[in-house]
Amino acid sequence: MPPAVPIPSNSSTSRLEHMLASFEEASRQRFGGRRDSGHGPTLPGITTASTTPPVHSFAQSVSSSFRPRVIRGPTTPTDGQPSSVGTRPSISPTRLRAGSHLSNRPQASVSALPNAVRAGLPTFTPPAYLANALMANLFHGGPPPPQAIVPNSRVAPDPQQIISDSEDSSHGHSGLSSRRRYRMQIPRNFTSWPTALPIPTQWSETDKHNHLIVSSNGKEVTFSGHSGTSETGSAAAIRAECSIPAACGVYYYEVKILDRGYRGQISVGFATKELHVSKLPGWEAGSWGYHGDDGLAFGGQPRPGSEFGPHFSTDDVIGCGINFLDHNAFFTKNGTLIGSVFSDIPDRDVYPAIGLRSSNEHIRANFGDSPFLFDIDAHVSRIKLKAWKDVQSHTTILSRSQPQASHYDISSVDVSKREHSDDGLARAARDQQEGLRGAMADLVMDYLVFQGYAKTAREFRSQLLDRVSKKPETPAKTDPAMDVDELPLSIAVRLRLDSMEHRTRAVNAVRNGDIDLALSIMQSHFPASLTHDEGLLRFKLQCQQFVELSLEAQEVKRRSDKEHEPPEVDAAKSGSVPTDGAFAMDLDDDEHVVPSSPASRGYVVWANGNSGSSVAKGKGRPNARRRSSASRTGGRSQSRNRGESGSLLSPISPSAMEEDKIQVIRYVERVVEYGMQFRKEWESDTRPFVKEQLRRTFGLVAYDNPRTDQRSKDLVSEEARLQLADEANRVILLSTVNEPMPLIERMYRHSNTTMQALGAIEVGAGAFMDVSRILEDFV
Amino acid sequence: MNEAKISKRDLNRIVLDYLILEGYQSAAESFAEEAAHDLPTNAAQQVENANIESRVQIREAVERGDIQTAIEMCNDLDPEILETHPALHFHLLTQSLIELIREGRTAEALTFARAHLAPRAERNEEFLKELESVMCLLVYGATPTGAKGKEQTGNSKKSVEINAPQSLLDLLSMQHRSLTASELNDALLSSMSLGGPRREPRLAGLMRLCFWGERVLDSHGIDFPRLTIPKGEGAGLDSSQSEAAKESK
């Protein structure tokens, strides 16, 4: 720590310069030297970048606490005791229902296992169209996961353990830990979230009829046997090496007919393991194929096939797609869509499959290694858009809660697709039937209160109550005499309304950089917020306070430098007595005294305010006071100048300059003193985040211009204040009503989690339901 | 799992969108002001352009049964709206007719139907059917003494009681007024540039997505943690509907 320099009783420019220099030097040595240049931005609000690894994927975080597990059937003893993992009582633990058809699934396919990502995989970039899927980041080409890894442990991890794990590892950001806690509630008895989803990249070397020969790259297949004679006998089929994850939403591959062979009896399509390799895809249950010799589509029965498309033969390129949303298949020929067919393709265990039947038949598959002939991207985009619109226009929200219930009991149903969703009346009928408005209003109310938009919350509430009471059909039960303000409020909302004003004040104080005010409000109204997460918020606020003080000091110094330049600067630097015209001014005693007195008075007030407490508690804004006194001074001397001589004299007297210097010293002093206290308090904290942040914050004084310096820009930006303000808000709510985020945000995240959970259980329906779409087209 | 992140700015936009579309004028105004630094710069402009207050008044006029006023206000707000939405215009006029019948002003109703509705219905099969069923109400006739009629039209001034099949009585219901009001509101919203044809707030879209997802998971036998929304004052907005829904079951 730089030694505390006693406040000089007489101003001395040389001492000032010396002190500034030594302090800057000291901090440079202390903090600057240790910093490597590669530090990422570490905003106070969203720290952890370099200290605590942020959890980008749920899979990562889960894999540390969850063993990869497989969904178990009803025969497995389930540990279905209710576990109140979360603090929200409404979120019940997940339990697999007995009788779920999931139980019939081969275990290996339940989810990709972490070790499915192996070193040395052939490099395969999943084709672009797959990027439309929510879980696209998990797709990788490669061999199937090892078969049926049975977990050793049949007992789900103790949820309490999980929570504490997550909290232990998330020091440094309380928001993160609460988010994580929310996520941790989900997968109990659910399944492990997949960490990787293999997609087919080549034909299986083993899962095939022995008349078929697969090329060494796994793409080409040749029929080497004798041409079959009977109608259904002697065919040969092959499946790809792994099944298609339904999370693709749409899967597509193309087959080029290199040689139609003797009879061109080629079937392209899809099959489950049910298809025997001696049958063409389409002839047996669990297989779907489009046949080249007759253009028929077969959906699991040898006959009759259905008229589907043109025949295909040598040099044709046939594309085969599955739409897991509608459970149908579509085929293309030479880049043109033929159409859709079938309606019973399951979500799971479906493999690309082809069948050959006569000698010399030879095909090559393109699993996305090279560009497709068909514009699959556009096709997927259309499907995606339609899926979104279907959900939006066919989902009706019902709310059937009892009047006394504390929560909405919301469910959704599909309205018949026959109803024209564009018909105004039909839509209005849906609106009528729906229980959407009440819940929406309460979501918005919750949000306004959460974020502390006090004025809006009041306006909204009064308009809302107005509307509720005006409702023509309000049941007569409501006592008309009842004051609208007496209407029942949910407890959570009431709690937050009560403290909202204080909270808003505290948050606004942070936003304006008045950390002292924020801390004192929080101390008196939300003490828990200052001890929450081992005082992390308090630490961050104090960091910010240091930042504010440093900036102020720097600002004062800069202004002081500026006011006295250019000759004054030189003078100040050398410490010699200024010799410019200002000094020659005819000054009387009055002028010597007056300019300095208001400023020093200002300082005394400020210093008194601090006596007995740390410098940090100082409430003064000496900045403002100084400025006003300086302008007063300037004005006075100017008028005097004009009156007396009207000469070229500088309006700034040397004593004003001195006074500025004292100011600068005092500001720097304050920073140093505050810094010492601050450091003392936190240096024993072992959390990496705290250490790092402490270092970064103190490093600030080493930079000439922290606002532009790359290393400190993020610390001093306006954005940093705003983020800290948001965090303060969140922590206050979290520590008082245990509410880490507004319900709307929760709903947003919940939707996303739900969709990915669908992918995790291999259901394709939610594959394209990207919740962020609701934000599109905002003007 | 990919975590969905949503910024405060986007949350604020969702909320502003709700306030505008659902017609909370003063709340929207103060929100645009209070949340200004976390909203797009044109937020206040958007609020101003949305004619929230007029839309609310028009809606209320329809829900009161004062269709004439509603039509006049519509024309003030957007002179083309009724011309470009013939079905809407027809439905408003039909609602007018229903209000006349409700009040037992049979003669006026007939004149009105002949003057305004019949010409439109001639050109459109759908309209004709709708007009016919409304006119059927007249056949059942106003029977002011029919004290046993179940339909209580609530707050109407001089409502008469009509014994008619339920399908016809539906026309007289408050719900029907609300339907008309919604249709009109939707048309007004669509005509404003709020980012494509908009009918409902984005928040509603989010709810649909959310509860759709839960249902699909449920249908696959996964007992997923549910998102619950605590009831607050908003519950009053749809209490009547949920009861109606229960009754209809």
Short mmCIF file of C-alpha atoms in Angstrom, two decimals, chain A residues 56-59 88 90-92 94-97 101-102 134 137 179 183 186 190 193 388 391-392 395 397 399-403 405-408 410 412-414 422 425 427-430 432 434-444 447-448 451 453-456 459-461 463-465 467-468 470-471 473 477 488-490 511 726 743-758 761 763 765 769 771 774-779, chain B residues 1-15 17-19 22-35 37-38 40 42 46 53 56 59-60 63 91 126 130 155 174-176 178-180 182-183 186 193-196 198-243 245-246 249:
data_model
loop_
_atom_site.label_atom_id
_atom_site.label_comp_id
_atom_site.label_asym_id
_atom_site.label_seq_id
_atom_site.Cartn_x
_atom_site.Cartn_y
_atom_site.Cartn_z
CA HIS A 56 -22.26 -22.34 -21.23
CA SER A 57 -23.87 -25.63 -21.60
CA PHE A 58 -26.03 -27.32 -19.19
CA ALA A 59 -24.46 -30.55 -20.10
CA ARG A 88 -40.41 -22.20 -5.36
CA SER A 90 -44.72 -24.79 -7.17
CA ILE A 91 -42.00 -26.51 -9.05
CA SER A 92 -42.42 -30.10 -8.36
CA THR A 94 -39.82 -34.49 -12.04
CA ARG A 95 -40.84 -38.02 -12.08
CA LEU A 96 -41.04 -40.43 -14.80
CA ARG A 97 -44.48 -41.83 -15.01
CA HIS A 101 -43.36 -45.60 -23.52
CA LEU A 102 -39.90 -44.37 -22.91
CA LEU A 134 -32.24 -25.64 -31.09
CA ASN A 137 -24.51 -27.30 -31.10
CA ARG A 179 -29.89 -19.30 -12.39
CA ARG A 183 -31.82 -25.28 -13.80
CA ILE A 186 -35.15 -29.79 -13.76
CA PHE A 190 -35.43 -36.91 -16.02
CA TRP A 193 -29.02 -33.85 -20.75
CA TRP A 388 -44.01 -21.71 -35.11
CA VAL A 391 -48.05 -23.42 -32.18
CA GLN A 392 -49.03 -19.79 -32.00
CA THR A 395 -52.59 -23.32 -28.89
CA ILE A 397 -54.43 -21.25 -23.07
CA SER A 399 -57.07 -21.08 -17.01
CA ARG A 400 -59.38 -22.88 -14.69
CA SER A 401 -58.18 -21.87 -11.32
CA GLN A 402 -60.49 -21.73 -8.39
CA PRO A 403 -61.12 -18.19 -7.27
CA ALA A 405 -56.28 -20.49 -5.52
CA SER A 406 -53.06 -18.61 -5.19
CA HIS A 407 -51.79 -19.59 -8.60
CA TYR A 408 -53.21 -19.73 -12.05
CA ILE A 410 -52.91 -22.94 -16.73
CA SER A 412 -53.10 -25.47 -23.09
CA VAL A 413 -55.12 -27.32 -25.68
CA ASP A 414 -54.97 -27.45 -29.41
CA ASP A 422 -57.51 -16.07 -39.61
CA LEU A 425 -64.63 -14.25 -35.03
CA ARG A 427 -60.08 -16.06 -33.10
CA ALA A 428 -62.08 -13.78 -30.91
CA ALA A 429 -63.99 -16.80 -29.71
CA ARG A 430 -60.72 -18.30 -28.72
CA GLN A 432 -62.99 -15.32 -25.02
CA GLU A 434 -58.98 -18.18 -22.90
CA GLY A 435 -57.62 -17.42 -19.52
CA LEU A 436 -54.76 -15.47 -20.85
CA ARG A 437 -55.44 -11.91 -19.90
CA GLY A 438 -55.32 -12.27 -16.18
CA ALA A 439 -52.08 -14.14 -16.17
CA MET A 440 -50.53 -11.68 -18.60
CA ALA A 441 -51.51 -8.75 -16.46
CA ASP A 442 -49.99 -10.35 -13.41
CA LEU A 443 -46.84 -11.23 -15.28
CA VAL A 444 -46.45 -7.63 -16.29
CA TYR A 447 -42.11 -7.46 -13.91
CA LEU A 448 -42.70 -3.81 -13.17
CA GLN A 451 -37.49 -4.06 -11.90
CA TYR A 453 -40.51 0.75 -12.22
CA ALA A 454 -42.52 2.26 -9.46
CA LYS A 455 -44.42 4.89 -11.35
CA THR A 456 -45.38 2.54 -14.13
CA GLU A 459 -50.22 3.51 -13.21
CA PHE A 460 -50.65 0.00 -14.43
CA ARG A 461 -52.20 -1.15 -11.22
CA GLN A 463 -55.67 1.09 -14.78
CA LEU A 464 -55.91 -2.60 -14.19
CA LEU A 465 -58.14 -2.25 -11.18
CA ARG A 467 -60.69 -2.31 -15.82
CA VAL A 468 -61.38 -5.21 -13.52
CA LYS A 470 -65.61 -2.11 -14.97
CA LYS A 471 -65.77 -5.57 -16.38
CA GLU A 473 -69.61 -9.51 -16.22
CA LYS A 477 -69.92 -11.69 -5.51
CA PRO A 488 -56.43 -9.24 -2.93
CA LEU A 489 -52.84 -8.97 -3.94
CA SER A 490 -50.66 -11.95 -4.18
CA ARG A 511 -27.05 3.88 -11.45
CA ASP A 726 -29.41 -4.45 -12.07
CA LEU A 743 -41.51 -14.22 -14.00
CA ILE A 744 -41.43 -13.19 -17.61
CA GLU A 745 -37.76 -13.95 -17.76
CA ARG A 746 -38.34 -17.21 -15.98
CA MET A 747 -40.99 -18.08 -18.49
CA TYR A 748 -38.64 -17.29 -21.32
CA ARG A 749 -35.99 -19.56 -19.92
CA HIS A 750 -38.50 -22.18 -18.99
CA SER A 751 -39.78 -22.32 -22.56
CA ASN A 752 -36.31 -22.83 -23.83
CA THR A 753 -35.59 -25.54 -21.31
CA THR A 754 -38.83 -27.26 -22.15
CA MET A 755 -38.00 -27.36 -25.83
CA GLN A 756 -34.61 -28.78 -25.16
CA ALA A 757 -36.04 -31.29 -22.77
CA LEU A 758 -38.14 -32.49 -25.68
CA ILE A 761 -36.12 -37.30 -24.68
CA VAL A 763 -39.08 -35.85 -29.41
CA ALA A 765 -41.79 -31.47 -31.90
CA MET A 769 -39.13 -23.72 -31.25
CA VAL A 771 -38.08 -18.87 -28.00
CA ILE A 774 -40.97 -13.91 -30.04
CA LEU A 775 -38.61 -10.97 -30.09
CA GLU A 776 -38.44 -10.81 -33.84
CA ASP A 777 -39.95 -7.99 -35.86
CA PHE A 778 -39.77 -5.54 -33.05
CA VAL A 779 -39.89 -2.07 -34.44
CA MET B 1 -28.17 -27.37 -22.85
CA ASN B 2 -28.15 -23.98 -24.41
CA GLU B 3 -29.28 -21.39 -22.01
CA ALA B 4 -31.68 -18.82 -23.29
CA LYS B 5 -30.57 -15.39 -22.34
CA ILE B 6 -32.77 -12.40 -22.62
CA SER B 7 -31.61 -8.90 -22.01
CA LYS B 8 -33.39 -6.40 -19.88
CA ARG B 9 -33.95 -4.34 -22.96
CA ASP B 10 -35.79 -7.17 -24.63
CA LEU B 11 -37.83 -7.84 -21.53
CA ASN B 12 -38.74 -4.20 -21.47
CA ARG B 13 -39.77 -4.33 -25.08
CA ILE B 14 -42.03 -7.25 -24.36
CA VAL B 15 -43.63 -5.33 -21.54
CA ASP B 17 -45.54 -4.14 -26.35
CA TYR B 18 -48.04 -5.57 -23.91
CA LEU B 19 -48.98 -2.22 -22.46
CA GLU B 22 -53.61 -4.19 -24.33
CA GLY B 23 -54.41 -0.53 -24.12
CA TYR B 24 -52.80 0.70 -20.93
CA GLN B 25 -52.15 4.23 -22.05
CA SER B 26 -50.81 5.93 -18.95
CA ALA B 27 -48.83 2.89 -17.88
CA ALA B 28 -47.26 2.71 -21.32
CA GLU B 29 -46.41 6.38 -21.21
CA SER B 30 -44.74 6.24 -17.87
CA PHE B 31 -42.98 3.03 -18.78
CA ALA B 32 -41.49 4.60 -21.88
CA GLU B 33 -40.24 7.34 -19.65
CA GLU B 34 -39.14 5.34 -16.64
CA ALA B 35 -37.40 2.59 -18.56
CA HIS B 37 -32.48 3.89 -20.90
CA ASP B 38 -33.39 0.26 -21.37
CA PRO B 40 -35.22 1.63 -27.93
CA ASN B 42 -38.35 5.42 -30.36
CA GLN B 46 -44.34 4.22 -30.45
CA GLU B 53 -56.68 5.66 -25.60
CA VAL B 56 -59.70 1.53 -25.59
CA ARG B 59 -63.57 -1.06 -27.53
CA GLU B 60 -65.52 0.12 -24.57
CA GLU B 63 -68.81 -3.49 -25.23
CA HIS B 91 -70.22 -7.33 -38.06
CA GLU B 126 -71.64 -15.57 -45.40
CA GLU B 130 -75.35 -14.18 -40.39
CA ASN B 155 -76.62 -4.15 -17.58
CA MET B 174 -72.16 -10.05 -23.80
CA GLN B 175 -69.66 -12.43 -25.29
CA HIS B 176 -70.89 -11.59 -28.71
CA SER B 178 -66.78 -8.81 -26.90
CA LEU B 179 -66.20 -10.80 -30.04
CA THR B 180 -67.11 -7.84 -32.14
CA SER B 182 -62.00 -7.90 -30.37
CA GLU B 183 -62.41 -8.13 -34.08
CA ASP B 186 -57.48 -6.55 -34.02
CA SER B 193 -47.12 -0.47 -37.79
CA LEU B 194 -46.23 -2.41 -34.71
CA GLY B 195 -44.07 -4.91 -36.48
CA GLY B 196 -46.16 -6.82 -38.94
CA ARG B 198 -50.14 -7.97 -34.80
CA ARG B 199 -53.05 -9.31 -32.98
CA GLU B 200 -51.83 -10.10 -29.60
CA PRO B 201 -48.94 -9.08 -27.43
CA ARG B 202 -45.72 -10.97 -27.67
CA LEU B 203 -46.22 -11.93 -24.11
CA ALA B 204 -49.20 -14.00 -25.18
CA GLY B 205 -47.02 -15.69 -27.77
CA LEU B 206 -44.51 -16.51 -25.09
CA MET B 207 -47.21 -18.00 -22.93
CA ARG B 208 -48.49 -20.11 -25.78
CA LEU B 209 -45.05 -21.42 -26.49
CA CYS B 210 -44.37 -22.10 -22.85
CA PHE B 211 -47.55 -24.00 -22.14
CA TRP B 212 -47.48 -25.76 -25.46
CA GLY B 213 -44.07 -27.12 -24.54
CA GLU B 214 -45.29 -28.29 -21.18
CA ARG B 215 -48.21 -30.05 -22.74
CA VAL B 216 -46.08 -31.87 -25.30
CA LEU B 217 -43.70 -33.00 -22.60
CA ASP B 218 -46.65 -34.10 -20.59
CA SER B 219 -48.02 -36.08 -23.48
CA HIS B 220 -44.77 -37.98 -23.60
CA GLY B 221 -45.10 -38.96 -20.01
CA ILE B 222 -42.54 -36.60 -18.64
CA ASP B 223 -43.54 -34.97 -15.43
CA PHE B 224 -41.75 -31.72 -15.85
CA PRO B 225 -41.56 -28.93 -13.34
CA ARG B 226 -44.34 -26.56 -14.18
CA LEU B 227 -44.08 -22.89 -14.41
CA THR B 228 -46.61 -21.33 -12.13
CA ILE B 229 -47.87 -17.83 -12.10
CA PRO B 230 -49.10 -16.45 -8.82
CA LYS B 231 -52.49 -14.90 -9.06
CA GLY B 232 -52.74 -11.23 -8.51
CA GLU B 233 -55.10 -8.48 -9.37
CA GLY B 234 -55.06 -9.45 -13.01
CA ALA B 235 -57.17 -12.49 -12.22
CA GLY B 236 -60.20 -10.25 -12.32
CA LEU B 237 -59.70 -9.80 -16.03
CA ASP B 238 -60.73 -13.29 -16.92
CA SER B 239 -62.63 -14.58 -13.96
CA SER B 240 -65.84 -14.35 -15.89
CA GLN B 241 -64.46 -16.30 -18.78
CA SER B 242 -63.18 -19.14 -16.72
CA GLU B 243 -66.57 -19.43 -15.17
CA ALA B 245 -65.80 -22.06 -19.64
CA LYS B 246 -66.73 -24.16 -16.68
CA LYS B 249 -68.38 -27.98 -19.93
#
